[in-house]
Short mmCIF file of C-alpha atoms and ligand atoms in Angstrom, two decimals:
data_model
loop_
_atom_site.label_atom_id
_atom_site.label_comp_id
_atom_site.label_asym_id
_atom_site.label_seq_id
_atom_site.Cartn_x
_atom_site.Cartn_y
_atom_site.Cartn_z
CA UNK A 1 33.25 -64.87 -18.73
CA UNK A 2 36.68 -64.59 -17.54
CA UNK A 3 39.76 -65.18 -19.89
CA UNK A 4 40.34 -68.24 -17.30
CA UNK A 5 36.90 -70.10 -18.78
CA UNK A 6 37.84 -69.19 -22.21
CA UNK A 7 41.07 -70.90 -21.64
CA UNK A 8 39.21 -73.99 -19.95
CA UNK A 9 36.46 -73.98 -22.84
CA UNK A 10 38.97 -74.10 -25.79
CA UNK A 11 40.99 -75.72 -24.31
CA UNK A 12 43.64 -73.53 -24.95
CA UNK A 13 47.34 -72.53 -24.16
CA UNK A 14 48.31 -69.22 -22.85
CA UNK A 15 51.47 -67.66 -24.59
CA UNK A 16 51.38 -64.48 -22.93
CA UNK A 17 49.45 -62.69 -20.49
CA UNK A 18 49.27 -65.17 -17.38
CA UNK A 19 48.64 -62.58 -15.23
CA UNK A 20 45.43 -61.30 -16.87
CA UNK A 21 43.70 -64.64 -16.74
CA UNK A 22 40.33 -63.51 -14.32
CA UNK A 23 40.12 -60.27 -16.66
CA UNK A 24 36.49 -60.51 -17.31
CA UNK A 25 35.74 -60.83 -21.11
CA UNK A 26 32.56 -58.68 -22.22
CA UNK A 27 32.02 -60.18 -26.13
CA UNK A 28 34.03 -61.55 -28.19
CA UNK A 29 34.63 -61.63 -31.98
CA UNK A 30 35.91 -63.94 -35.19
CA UNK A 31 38.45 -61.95 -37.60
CA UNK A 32 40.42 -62.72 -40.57
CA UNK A 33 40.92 -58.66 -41.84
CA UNK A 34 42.06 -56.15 -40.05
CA UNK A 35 40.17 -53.50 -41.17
CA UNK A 36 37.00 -55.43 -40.09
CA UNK A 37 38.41 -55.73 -36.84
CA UNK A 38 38.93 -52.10 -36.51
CA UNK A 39 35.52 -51.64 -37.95
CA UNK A 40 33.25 -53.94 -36.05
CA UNK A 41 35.07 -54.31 -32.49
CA UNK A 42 34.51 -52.24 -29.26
CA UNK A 43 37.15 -52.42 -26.53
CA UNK A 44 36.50 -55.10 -23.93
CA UNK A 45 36.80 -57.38 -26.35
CA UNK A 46 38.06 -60.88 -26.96
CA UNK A 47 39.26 -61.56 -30.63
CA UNK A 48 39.67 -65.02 -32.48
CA UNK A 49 41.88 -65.09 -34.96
CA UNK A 50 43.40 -67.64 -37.60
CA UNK A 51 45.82 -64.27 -39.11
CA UNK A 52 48.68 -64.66 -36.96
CA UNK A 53 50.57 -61.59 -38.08
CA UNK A 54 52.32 -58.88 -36.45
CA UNK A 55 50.18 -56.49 -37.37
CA UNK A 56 47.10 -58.09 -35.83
CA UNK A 57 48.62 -57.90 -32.40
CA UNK A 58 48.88 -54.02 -33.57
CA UNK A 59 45.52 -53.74 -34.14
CA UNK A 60 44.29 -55.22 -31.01
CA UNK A 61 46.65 -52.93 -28.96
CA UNK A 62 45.03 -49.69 -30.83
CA UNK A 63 41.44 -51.53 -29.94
CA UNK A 64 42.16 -52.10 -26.09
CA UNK A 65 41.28 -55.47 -26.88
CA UNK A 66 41.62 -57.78 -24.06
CA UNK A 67 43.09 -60.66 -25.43
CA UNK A 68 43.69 -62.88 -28.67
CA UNK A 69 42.73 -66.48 -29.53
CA UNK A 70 44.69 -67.66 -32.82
CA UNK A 71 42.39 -70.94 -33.89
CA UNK A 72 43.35 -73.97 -35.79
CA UNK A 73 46.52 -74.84 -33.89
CA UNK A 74 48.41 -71.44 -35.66
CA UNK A 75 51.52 -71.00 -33.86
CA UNK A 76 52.67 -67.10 -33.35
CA UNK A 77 55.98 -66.34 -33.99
CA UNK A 78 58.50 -65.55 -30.56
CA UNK A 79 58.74 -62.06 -31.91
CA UNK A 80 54.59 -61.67 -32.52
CA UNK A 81 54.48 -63.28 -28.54
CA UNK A 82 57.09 -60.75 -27.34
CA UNK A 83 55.25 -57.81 -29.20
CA UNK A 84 51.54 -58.73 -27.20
CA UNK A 85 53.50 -59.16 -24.46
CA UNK A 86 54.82 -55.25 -24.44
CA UNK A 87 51.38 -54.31 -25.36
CA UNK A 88 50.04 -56.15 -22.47
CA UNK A 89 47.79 -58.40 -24.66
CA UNK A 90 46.88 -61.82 -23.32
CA UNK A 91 47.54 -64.63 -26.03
CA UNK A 92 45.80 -67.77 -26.81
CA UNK A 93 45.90 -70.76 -29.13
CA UNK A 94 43.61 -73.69 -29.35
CA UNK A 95 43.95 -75.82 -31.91
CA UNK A 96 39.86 -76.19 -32.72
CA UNK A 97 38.84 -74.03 -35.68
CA UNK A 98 37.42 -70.59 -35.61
CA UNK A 99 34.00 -71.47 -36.60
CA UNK A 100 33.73 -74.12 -33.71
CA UNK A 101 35.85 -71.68 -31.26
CA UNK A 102 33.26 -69.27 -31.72
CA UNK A 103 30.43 -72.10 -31.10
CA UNK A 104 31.50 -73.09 -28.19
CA UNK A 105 32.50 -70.11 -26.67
CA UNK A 106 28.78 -68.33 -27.54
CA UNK A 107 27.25 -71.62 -26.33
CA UNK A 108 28.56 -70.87 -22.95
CA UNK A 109 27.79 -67.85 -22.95
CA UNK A 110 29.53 -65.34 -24.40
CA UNK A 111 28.30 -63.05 -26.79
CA UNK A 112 29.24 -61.32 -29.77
CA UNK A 113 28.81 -57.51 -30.40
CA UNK A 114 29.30 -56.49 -33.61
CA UNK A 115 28.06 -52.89 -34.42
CA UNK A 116 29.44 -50.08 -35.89
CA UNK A 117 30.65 -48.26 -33.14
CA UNK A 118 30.20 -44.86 -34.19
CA UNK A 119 27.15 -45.06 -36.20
CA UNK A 120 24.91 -43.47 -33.60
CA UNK A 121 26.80 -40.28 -32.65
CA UNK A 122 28.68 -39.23 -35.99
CA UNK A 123 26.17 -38.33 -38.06
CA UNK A 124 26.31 -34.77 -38.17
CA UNK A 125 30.07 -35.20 -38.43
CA UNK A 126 31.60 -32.75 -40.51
CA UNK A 127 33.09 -33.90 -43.97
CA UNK A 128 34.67 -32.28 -46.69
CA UNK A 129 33.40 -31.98 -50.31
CA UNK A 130 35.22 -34.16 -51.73
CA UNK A 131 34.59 -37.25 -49.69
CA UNK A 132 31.06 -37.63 -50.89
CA UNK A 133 30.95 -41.06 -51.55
CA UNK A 134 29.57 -41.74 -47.36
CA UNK A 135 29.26 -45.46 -46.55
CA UNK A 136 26.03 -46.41 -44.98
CA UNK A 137 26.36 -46.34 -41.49
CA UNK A 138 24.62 -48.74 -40.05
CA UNK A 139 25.29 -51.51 -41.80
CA UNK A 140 25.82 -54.78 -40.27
CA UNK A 141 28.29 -57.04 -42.10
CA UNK A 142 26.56 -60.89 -42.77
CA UNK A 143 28.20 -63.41 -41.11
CA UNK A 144 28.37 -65.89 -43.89
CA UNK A 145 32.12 -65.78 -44.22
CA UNK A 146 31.81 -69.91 -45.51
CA UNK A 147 35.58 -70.25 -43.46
CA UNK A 148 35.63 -73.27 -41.54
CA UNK A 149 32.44 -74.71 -41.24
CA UNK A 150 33.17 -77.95 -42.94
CA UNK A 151 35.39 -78.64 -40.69
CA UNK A 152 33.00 -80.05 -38.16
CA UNK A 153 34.48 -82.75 -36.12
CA UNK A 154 38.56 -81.71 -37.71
CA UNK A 155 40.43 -80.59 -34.32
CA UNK A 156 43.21 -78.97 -35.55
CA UNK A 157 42.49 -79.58 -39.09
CA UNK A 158 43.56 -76.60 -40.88
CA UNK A 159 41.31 -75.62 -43.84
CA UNK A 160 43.17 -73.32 -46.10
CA UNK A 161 40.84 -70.41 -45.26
CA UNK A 162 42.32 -67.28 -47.15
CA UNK A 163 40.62 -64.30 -45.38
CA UNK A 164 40.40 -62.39 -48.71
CA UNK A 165 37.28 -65.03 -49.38
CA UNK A 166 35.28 -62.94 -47.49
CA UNK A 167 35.63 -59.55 -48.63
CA UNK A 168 33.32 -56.96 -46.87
CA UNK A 169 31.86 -59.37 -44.26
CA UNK A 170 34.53 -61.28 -42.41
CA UNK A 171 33.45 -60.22 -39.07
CA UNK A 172 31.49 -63.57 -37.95
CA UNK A 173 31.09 -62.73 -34.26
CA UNK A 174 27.43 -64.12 -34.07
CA UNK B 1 51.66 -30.31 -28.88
CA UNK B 2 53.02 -32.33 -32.00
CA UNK B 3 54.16 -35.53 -32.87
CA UNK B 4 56.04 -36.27 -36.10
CA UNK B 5 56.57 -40.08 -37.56
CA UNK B 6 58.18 -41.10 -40.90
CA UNK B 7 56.42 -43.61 -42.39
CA UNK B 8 57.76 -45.84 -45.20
CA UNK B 9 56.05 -47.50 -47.59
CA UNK B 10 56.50 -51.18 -47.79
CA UNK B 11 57.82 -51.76 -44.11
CA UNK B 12 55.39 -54.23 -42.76
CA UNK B 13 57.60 -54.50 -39.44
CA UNK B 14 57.63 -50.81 -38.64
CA UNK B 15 53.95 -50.78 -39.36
CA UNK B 16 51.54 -49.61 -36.62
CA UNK B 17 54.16 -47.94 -34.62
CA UNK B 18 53.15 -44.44 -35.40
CA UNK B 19 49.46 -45.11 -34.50
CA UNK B 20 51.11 -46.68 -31.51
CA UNK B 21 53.33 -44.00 -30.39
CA UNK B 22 50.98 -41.37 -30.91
CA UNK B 23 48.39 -44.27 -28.57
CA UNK B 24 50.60 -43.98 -25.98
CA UNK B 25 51.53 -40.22 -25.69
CA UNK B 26 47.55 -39.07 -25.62
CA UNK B 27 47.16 -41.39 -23.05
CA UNK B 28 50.08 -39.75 -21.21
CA UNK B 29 48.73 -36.30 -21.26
CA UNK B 30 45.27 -37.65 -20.03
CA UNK B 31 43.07 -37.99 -23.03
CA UNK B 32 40.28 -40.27 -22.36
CA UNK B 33 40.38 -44.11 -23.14
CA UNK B 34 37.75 -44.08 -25.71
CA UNK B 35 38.80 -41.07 -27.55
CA UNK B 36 42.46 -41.96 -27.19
CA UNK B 37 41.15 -45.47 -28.82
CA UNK B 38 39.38 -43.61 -32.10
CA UNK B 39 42.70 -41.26 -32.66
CA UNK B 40 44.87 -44.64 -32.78
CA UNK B 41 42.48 -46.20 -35.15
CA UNK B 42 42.23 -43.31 -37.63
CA UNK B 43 45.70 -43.06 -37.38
CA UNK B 44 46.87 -46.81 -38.19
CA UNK B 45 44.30 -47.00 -40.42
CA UNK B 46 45.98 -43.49 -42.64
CA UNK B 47 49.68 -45.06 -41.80
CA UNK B 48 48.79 -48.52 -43.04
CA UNK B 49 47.43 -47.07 -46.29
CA UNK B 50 50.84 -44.85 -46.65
CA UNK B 51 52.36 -48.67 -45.84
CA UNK B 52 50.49 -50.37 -48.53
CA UNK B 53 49.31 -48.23 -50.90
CA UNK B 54 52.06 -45.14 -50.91
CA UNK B 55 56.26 -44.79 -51.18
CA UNK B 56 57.10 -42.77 -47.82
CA UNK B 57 55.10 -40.49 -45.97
CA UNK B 58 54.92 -38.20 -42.86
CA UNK B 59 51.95 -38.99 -40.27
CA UNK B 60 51.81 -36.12 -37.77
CA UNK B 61 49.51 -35.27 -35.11
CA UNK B 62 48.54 -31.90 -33.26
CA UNK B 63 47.11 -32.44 -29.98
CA UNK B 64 45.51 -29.28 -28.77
CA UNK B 65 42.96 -28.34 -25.64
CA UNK B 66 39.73 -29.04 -28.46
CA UNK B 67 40.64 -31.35 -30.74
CA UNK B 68 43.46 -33.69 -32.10
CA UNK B 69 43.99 -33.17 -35.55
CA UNK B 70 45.68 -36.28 -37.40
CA UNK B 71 47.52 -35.84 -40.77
CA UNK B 72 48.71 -38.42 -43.27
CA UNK B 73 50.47 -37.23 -46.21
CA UNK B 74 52.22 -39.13 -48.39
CA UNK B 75 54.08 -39.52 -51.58
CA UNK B 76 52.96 -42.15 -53.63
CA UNK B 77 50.59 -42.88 -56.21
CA UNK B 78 47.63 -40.89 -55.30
CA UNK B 79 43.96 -41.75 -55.61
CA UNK B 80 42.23 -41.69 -59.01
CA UNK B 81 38.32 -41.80 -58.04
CA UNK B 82 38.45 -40.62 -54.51
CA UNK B 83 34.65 -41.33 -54.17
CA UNK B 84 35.00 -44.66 -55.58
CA UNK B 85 38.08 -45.47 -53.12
CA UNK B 86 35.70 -44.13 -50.03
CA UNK B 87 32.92 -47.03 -50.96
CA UNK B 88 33.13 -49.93 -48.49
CA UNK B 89 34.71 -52.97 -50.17
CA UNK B 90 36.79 -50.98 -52.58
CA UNK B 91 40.29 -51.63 -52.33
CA UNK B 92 43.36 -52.31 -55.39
CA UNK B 93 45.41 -54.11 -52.36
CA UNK B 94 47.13 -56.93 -54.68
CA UNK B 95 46.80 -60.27 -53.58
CA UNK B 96 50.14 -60.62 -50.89
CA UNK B 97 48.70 -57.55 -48.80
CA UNK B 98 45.30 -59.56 -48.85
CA UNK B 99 46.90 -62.54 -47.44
CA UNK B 100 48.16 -59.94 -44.73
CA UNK B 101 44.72 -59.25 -43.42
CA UNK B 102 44.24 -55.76 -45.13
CA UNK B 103 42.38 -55.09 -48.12
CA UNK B 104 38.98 -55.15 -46.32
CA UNK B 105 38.12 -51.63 -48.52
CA UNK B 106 37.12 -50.51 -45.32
CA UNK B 107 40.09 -47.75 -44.18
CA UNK B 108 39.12 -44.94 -45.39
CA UNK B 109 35.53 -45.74 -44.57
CA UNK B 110 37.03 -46.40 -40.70
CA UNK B 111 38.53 -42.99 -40.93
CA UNK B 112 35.60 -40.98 -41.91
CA UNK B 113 33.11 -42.98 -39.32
CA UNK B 114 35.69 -42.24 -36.65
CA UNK B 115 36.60 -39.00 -36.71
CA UNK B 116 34.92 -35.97 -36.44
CA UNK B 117 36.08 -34.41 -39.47
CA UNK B 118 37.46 -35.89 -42.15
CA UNK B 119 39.28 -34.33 -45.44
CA UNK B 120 41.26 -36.40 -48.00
CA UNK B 121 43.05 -34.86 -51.12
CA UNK B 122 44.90 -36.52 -53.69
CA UNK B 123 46.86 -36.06 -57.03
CA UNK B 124 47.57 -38.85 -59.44
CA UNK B 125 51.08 -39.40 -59.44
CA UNK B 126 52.16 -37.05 -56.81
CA UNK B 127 50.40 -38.11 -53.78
CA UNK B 128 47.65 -38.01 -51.12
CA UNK B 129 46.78 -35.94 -47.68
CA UNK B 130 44.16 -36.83 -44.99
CA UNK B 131 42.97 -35.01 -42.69
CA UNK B 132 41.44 -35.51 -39.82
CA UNK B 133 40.17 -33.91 -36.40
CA UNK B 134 38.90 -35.79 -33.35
CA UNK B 135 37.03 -32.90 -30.88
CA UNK B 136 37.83 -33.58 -27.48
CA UNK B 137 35.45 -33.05 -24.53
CA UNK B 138 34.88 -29.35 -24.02
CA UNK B 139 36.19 -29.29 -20.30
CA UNK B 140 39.84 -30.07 -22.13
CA UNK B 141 41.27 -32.51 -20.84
CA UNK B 142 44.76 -31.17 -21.30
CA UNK B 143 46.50 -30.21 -18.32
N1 ATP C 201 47.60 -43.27 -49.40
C1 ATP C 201 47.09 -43.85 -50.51
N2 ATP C 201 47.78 -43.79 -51.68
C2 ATP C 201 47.27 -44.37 -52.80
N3 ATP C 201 46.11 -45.05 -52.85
C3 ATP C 201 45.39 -45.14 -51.71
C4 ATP C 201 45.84 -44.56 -50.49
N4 ATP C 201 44.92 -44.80 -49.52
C5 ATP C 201 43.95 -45.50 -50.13
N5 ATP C 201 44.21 -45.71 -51.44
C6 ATP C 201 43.34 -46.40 -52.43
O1 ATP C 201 42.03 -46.46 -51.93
C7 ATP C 201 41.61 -47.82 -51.77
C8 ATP C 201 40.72 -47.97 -50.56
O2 ATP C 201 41.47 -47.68 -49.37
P1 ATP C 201 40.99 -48.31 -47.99
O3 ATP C 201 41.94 -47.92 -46.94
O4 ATP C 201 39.55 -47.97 -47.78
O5 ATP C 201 41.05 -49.87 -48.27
P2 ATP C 201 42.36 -50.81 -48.37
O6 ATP C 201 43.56 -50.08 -47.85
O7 ATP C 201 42.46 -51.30 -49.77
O8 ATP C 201 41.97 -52.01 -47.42
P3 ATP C 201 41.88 -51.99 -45.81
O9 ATP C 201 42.15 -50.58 -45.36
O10 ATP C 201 40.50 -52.42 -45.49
O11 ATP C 201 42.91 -52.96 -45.34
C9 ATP C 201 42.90 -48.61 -51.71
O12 ATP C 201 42.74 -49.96 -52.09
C10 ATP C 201 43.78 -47.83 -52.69
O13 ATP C 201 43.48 -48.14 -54.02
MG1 MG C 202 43.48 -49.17 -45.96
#
């Protein structure tokens, strides 16, 4: 699917990035942390988002993320736009929630894929002593981050989702 | 070759641009895309923490032939239970850093799965160092 569809499908505006429209989008992914985002994403891929913060725009860049979707009609500040735009990061609103953004987009198609990237090849990855405490690798967050999914037929309704409701397992790319 | 940022704790604007600089310059001297991609992420993930959770701090990097070696040391607070702080989900980030999108528990975590070696030291009250190296293709892809 090509940033173009996604557009077309959400129904979205494009802030920044006009020029990166038939970039062909390989998954995509719902985020409300950051550290989940740096956690579950590969690069290639298409983020939505309702945190519209500077530093998410950081995150993607360090990602190679090819573009951002901020759900729920969120408006980016001129300076968040500016800072995509020197990262070269496409930017998108729509104003339909993230729980039905994500619906619609995996309904035509597009996929989530949400694995830990370096679970496979790091596991005879040298650690010191004292970091002993190793997370399972592995793991796959559950999707049941219970943000928007009331808000079936709300357009632009904007339920007061704080992303810190779904600690550990905010990454609902399905 | 090193690299040398400042990092101050607190400064949510000047966040991310040390991961970013240092980003930019290993793609400049050739580094691979994918590698070049788990050296920013270790490293914004170690400068947000000196952001959020520290006073000021130095993030430095050492880009050699083999490996990149990332350091994060900081002034601050340090780590009580460093195991404890490792475990996914465990963070102290107070409720306005939460609304920020961090407090996930999952930086340090991102660190260690990300890099190749991974070393973090810390004393109550003084401070806290990571470590980390990221081994780079044996060819070298340094010219
Ligand atoms: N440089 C540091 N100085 C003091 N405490 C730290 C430092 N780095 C981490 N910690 C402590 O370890 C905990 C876990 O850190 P970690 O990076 O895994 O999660 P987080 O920063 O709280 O959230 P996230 O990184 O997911 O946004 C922190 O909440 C904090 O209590
Ligand atoms: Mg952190």
């Amino acid at each position: 699917m090509r940033l173009r569809d996604v557009m077309r499908i959400l129904d979205a505006t494009v802030l920044t990035g006009e020029d990166k429209l038939d970039q062909e989008i390989e998954a995509a992914c719902g985020c409300d942390l950051i550290s989940d985002l740096l956690a579950f994403t590969r690069a290639r891929m298409l983020v939505l988002t309702g945190l519209v913060t500077p530093q998410i725009i950081r995150a993607a860049e360090m990602m190679d993320l090819l573009g951002i979707v901020f759900v729920r009609g969120k408006k980016p500040t001129p300076e968040i736009v500016a800072m995509a735009a020197e990262a070269g990061i496409p930017v998108l609103c729509t104003s339909y929630p993230l729980y039905e953004s994500a619906g619609l987009l995996f309904e035509a198609g597009l996929r989530g894929k949400c694995a830990w990237p370096c679970a496979e090849d790091d596991g005879g990855a040298a650690t010191s002593a004292s970091a002993s405490a190793s997370p399972s690798p592995g793991t796959r967050v559950d999707t049941s981050t219970g943000t928007d999914t009331g808000t079936s037929t709300g357009i632009g309704s904007d339920t007061d989702d704080k992303p810190h409701g779904a600690r550990g397992g905010s990454c609902d790319a399905p | 070759m090193r690299l040398e940022c400042k990092v101050t704790g607190g400064d949510f604007q000047a966040a991310g641009e040390a991961a970013a600089k240092l980003k930019r310059t290993l793609r400049q001297v050739g580094i691979d895309a994918e590698t070049a991609r788990r050296a920013a992420i270790v490293a914004y993930e170690a400068e947000m923490n000196i952001v959020i959770h520290a006073f000021r701090g130095v993030l430095s990097v050492d880009i050699s032939p083999e490996r990149i070696e990332i350091v994060a040391d900081d002034e601050g607070p340090g780590i009580p239970d460093i195991p404890l702080a490792m475990q996914e989900g465990y963070s102290t980030a107070p409720e306005h850093i939460r609304e920020m999108g961090f407090g996930a528990g999952l930086g340090l975590p991102n660190m260690k799965r990300y890099s190749d070696e991974f070393h973090i030291e810390s004393t109550v009250g003084r401070g806290t160092n990571v470590r980390m190296v990221i081994n780079l293709p044996s060819k070298g892809s340094l010219t």
